[in-house]
């Protein structure tokens, strides 16, 4: 797993609330992880969902947010 995904996986284990691309980008910035594109954060969320750590939920406005599996 990349350093970037390790940072996100740790946050998923220890923080609550929905995962969004904006939240992931703030997390990366706070931790000094360079993520130039929003789609990188979106892809990282999808990777953790495929690995079973998150569940994707579609909002009524069409946006997707992610929840830790035990909170879904």
PDB file of C-alpha atoms in Angstrom:
ATOM      1  CA  UNK A   1       0.000   0.000   0.000  1.00  0.00           C
ATOM      2  CA  UNK A   2       1.321   3.471  -0.830  1.00  0.00           C
ATOM      3  CA  UNK A   3       2.156   5.990   1.882  1.00  0.00           C
ATOM      4  CA  UNK A   4      -0.826   8.039   0.767  1.00  0.00           C
ATOM      5  CA  UNK A   5      -3.210   5.106   1.159  1.00  0.00           C
ATOM      6  CA  UNK A   6      -1.666   4.276   4.544  1.00  0.00           C
ATOM      7  CA  UNK A   7      -2.496   7.803   5.725  1.00  0.00           C
ATOM      8  CA  UNK A   8      -6.069   7.447   4.525  1.00  0.00           C
ATOM      9  CA  UNK A   9      -6.490   3.933   5.936  1.00  0.00           C
ATOM     10  CA  UNK A  10      -5.311   5.113   9.358  1.00  0.00           C
ATOM     11  CA  UNK A  11      -7.766   8.016   9.253  1.00  0.00           C
ATOM     12  CA  UNK A  12     -10.584   5.623   8.335  1.00  0.00           C
ATOM     13  CA  UNK A  13      -9.729   3.488  11.368  1.00  0.00           C
ATOM     14  CA  UNK A  14      -9.512   6.398  13.822  1.00  0.00           C
ATOM     15  CA  UNK A  15     -11.839   9.172  12.611  1.00  0.00           C
ATOM     16  CA  UNK A  16     -15.596   9.227  12.235  1.00  0.00           C
ATOM     17  CA  UNK A  17     -17.841  10.892   9.694  1.00  0.00           C
ATOM     18  CA  UNK A  18     -18.363  10.516   5.977  1.00  0.00           C
ATOM     19  CA  UNK A  19     -15.406  10.341   3.632  1.00  0.00           C
ATOM     20  CA  UNK A  20     -15.524  12.865   0.827  1.00  0.00           C
ATOM     21  CA  UNK A  21     -12.899  13.992  -1.645  1.00  0.00           C
ATOM     22  CA  UNK A  22     -12.709  17.398   0.055  1.00  0.00           C
ATOM     23  CA  UNK A  23     -12.156  15.797   3.447  1.00  0.00           C
ATOM     24  CA  UNK A  24      -9.483  13.464   2.067  1.00  0.00           C
ATOM     25  CA  UNK A  25      -7.645  16.330   0.392  1.00  0.00           C
ATOM     26  CA  UNK A  26      -7.658  18.298   3.677  1.00  0.00           C
ATOM     27  CA  UNK A  27      -6.369  15.220   5.507  1.00  0.00           C
ATOM     28  CA  UNK A  28      -3.555  14.784   2.988  1.00  0.00           C
ATOM     29  CA  UNK A  29      -2.643  18.483   3.168  1.00  0.00           C
ATOM     30  CA  UNK A  30      -2.579  18.361   6.992  1.00  0.00           C
ATOM     31  CA  UNK A  31      -0.266  15.335   6.840  1.00  0.00           C
ATOM     32  CA  UNK A  32       2.020  16.832   4.179  1.00  0.00           C
ATOM     33  CA  UNK A  33       0.942  14.401   1.452  1.00  0.00           C
ATOM     34  CA  UNK A  34       0.938  15.983  -2.002  1.00  0.00           C
ATOM     35  CA  UNK A  35      -2.294  15.295  -3.900  1.00  0.00           C
ATOM     36  CA  UNK A  36      -2.616  17.633  -6.862  1.00  0.00           C
ATOM     37  CA  UNK A  37      -5.925  16.287  -8.181  1.00  0.00           C
ATOM     38  CA  UNK A  38      -9.370  15.730  -6.723  1.00  0.00           C
ATOM     39  CA  UNK A  39      -9.665  12.522  -8.720  1.00  0.00           C
ATOM     40  CA  UNK A  40      -6.687  11.105  -6.791  1.00  0.00           C
ATOM     41  CA  UNK A  41      -8.604  11.473  -3.525  1.00  0.00           C
ATOM     42  CA  UNK A  42     -11.708   9.979  -5.178  1.00  0.00           C
ATOM     43  CA  UNK A  43      -9.689   7.023  -6.455  1.00  0.00           C
ATOM     44  CA  UNK A  44      -8.134   6.439  -3.026  1.00  0.00           C
ATOM     45  CA  UNK A  45     -11.606   6.301  -1.450  1.00  0.00           C
ATOM     46  CA  UNK A  46     -12.703   3.771  -4.081  1.00  0.00           C
ATOM     47  CA  UNK A  47      -9.607   1.640  -3.434  1.00  0.00           C
ATOM     48  CA  UNK A  48     -10.400   1.422   0.277  1.00  0.00           C
ATOM     49  CA  UNK A  49     -14.020   0.610  -0.552  1.00  0.00           C
ATOM     50  CA  UNK A  50     -12.889  -2.262  -2.801  1.00  0.00           C
ATOM     51  CA  UNK A  51     -10.675  -3.514   0.027  1.00  0.00           C
ATOM     52  CA  UNK A  52     -13.679  -3.575   2.350  1.00  0.00           C
ATOM     53  CA  UNK A  53     -12.751  -0.717   4.689  1.00  0.00           C
ATOM     54  CA  UNK A  54     -15.447   1.654   3.366  1.00  0.00           C
ATOM     55  CA  UNK A  55     -18.925   1.459   1.891  1.00  0.00           C
ATOM     56  CA  UNK A  56     -19.950   3.897  -0.841  1.00  0.00           C
ATOM     57  CA  UNK A  57     -23.277   5.702  -0.439  1.00  0.00           C
ATOM     58  CA  UNK A  58     -24.877   7.790  -3.167  1.00  0.00           C
ATOM     59  CA  UNK A  59     -26.509  11.015  -1.971  1.00  0.00           C
ATOM     60  CA  UNK A  60     -29.686  12.437  -3.479  1.00  0.00           C
ATOM     61  CA  UNK A  61     -27.631  15.102  -5.286  1.00  0.00           C
ATOM     62  CA  UNK A  62     -25.630  12.373  -7.040  1.00  0.00           C
ATOM     63  CA  UNK A  63     -22.441  12.794  -5.012  1.00  0.00           C
ATOM     64  CA  UNK A  64     -20.871   9.761  -3.378  1.00  0.00           C
ATOM     65  CA  UNK A  65     -19.634   9.675   0.178  1.00  0.00           C
ATOM     66  CA  UNK A  66     -18.001   6.812   2.011  1.00  0.00           C
ATOM     67  CA  UNK A  67     -18.636   5.372   5.449  1.00  0.00           C
ATOM     68  CA  UNK A  68     -16.533   3.096   7.563  1.00  0.00           C
ATOM     69  CA  UNK A  69     -17.922  -0.379   7.111  1.00  0.00           C
ATOM     70  CA  UNK A  70     -19.097  -0.791  10.726  1.00  0.00           C
ATOM     71  CA  UNK A  71     -21.072   2.485  10.514  1.00  0.00           C
ATOM     72  CA  UNK A  72     -22.871   1.777   7.253  1.00  0.00           C
TER      73      UNK A  72
END
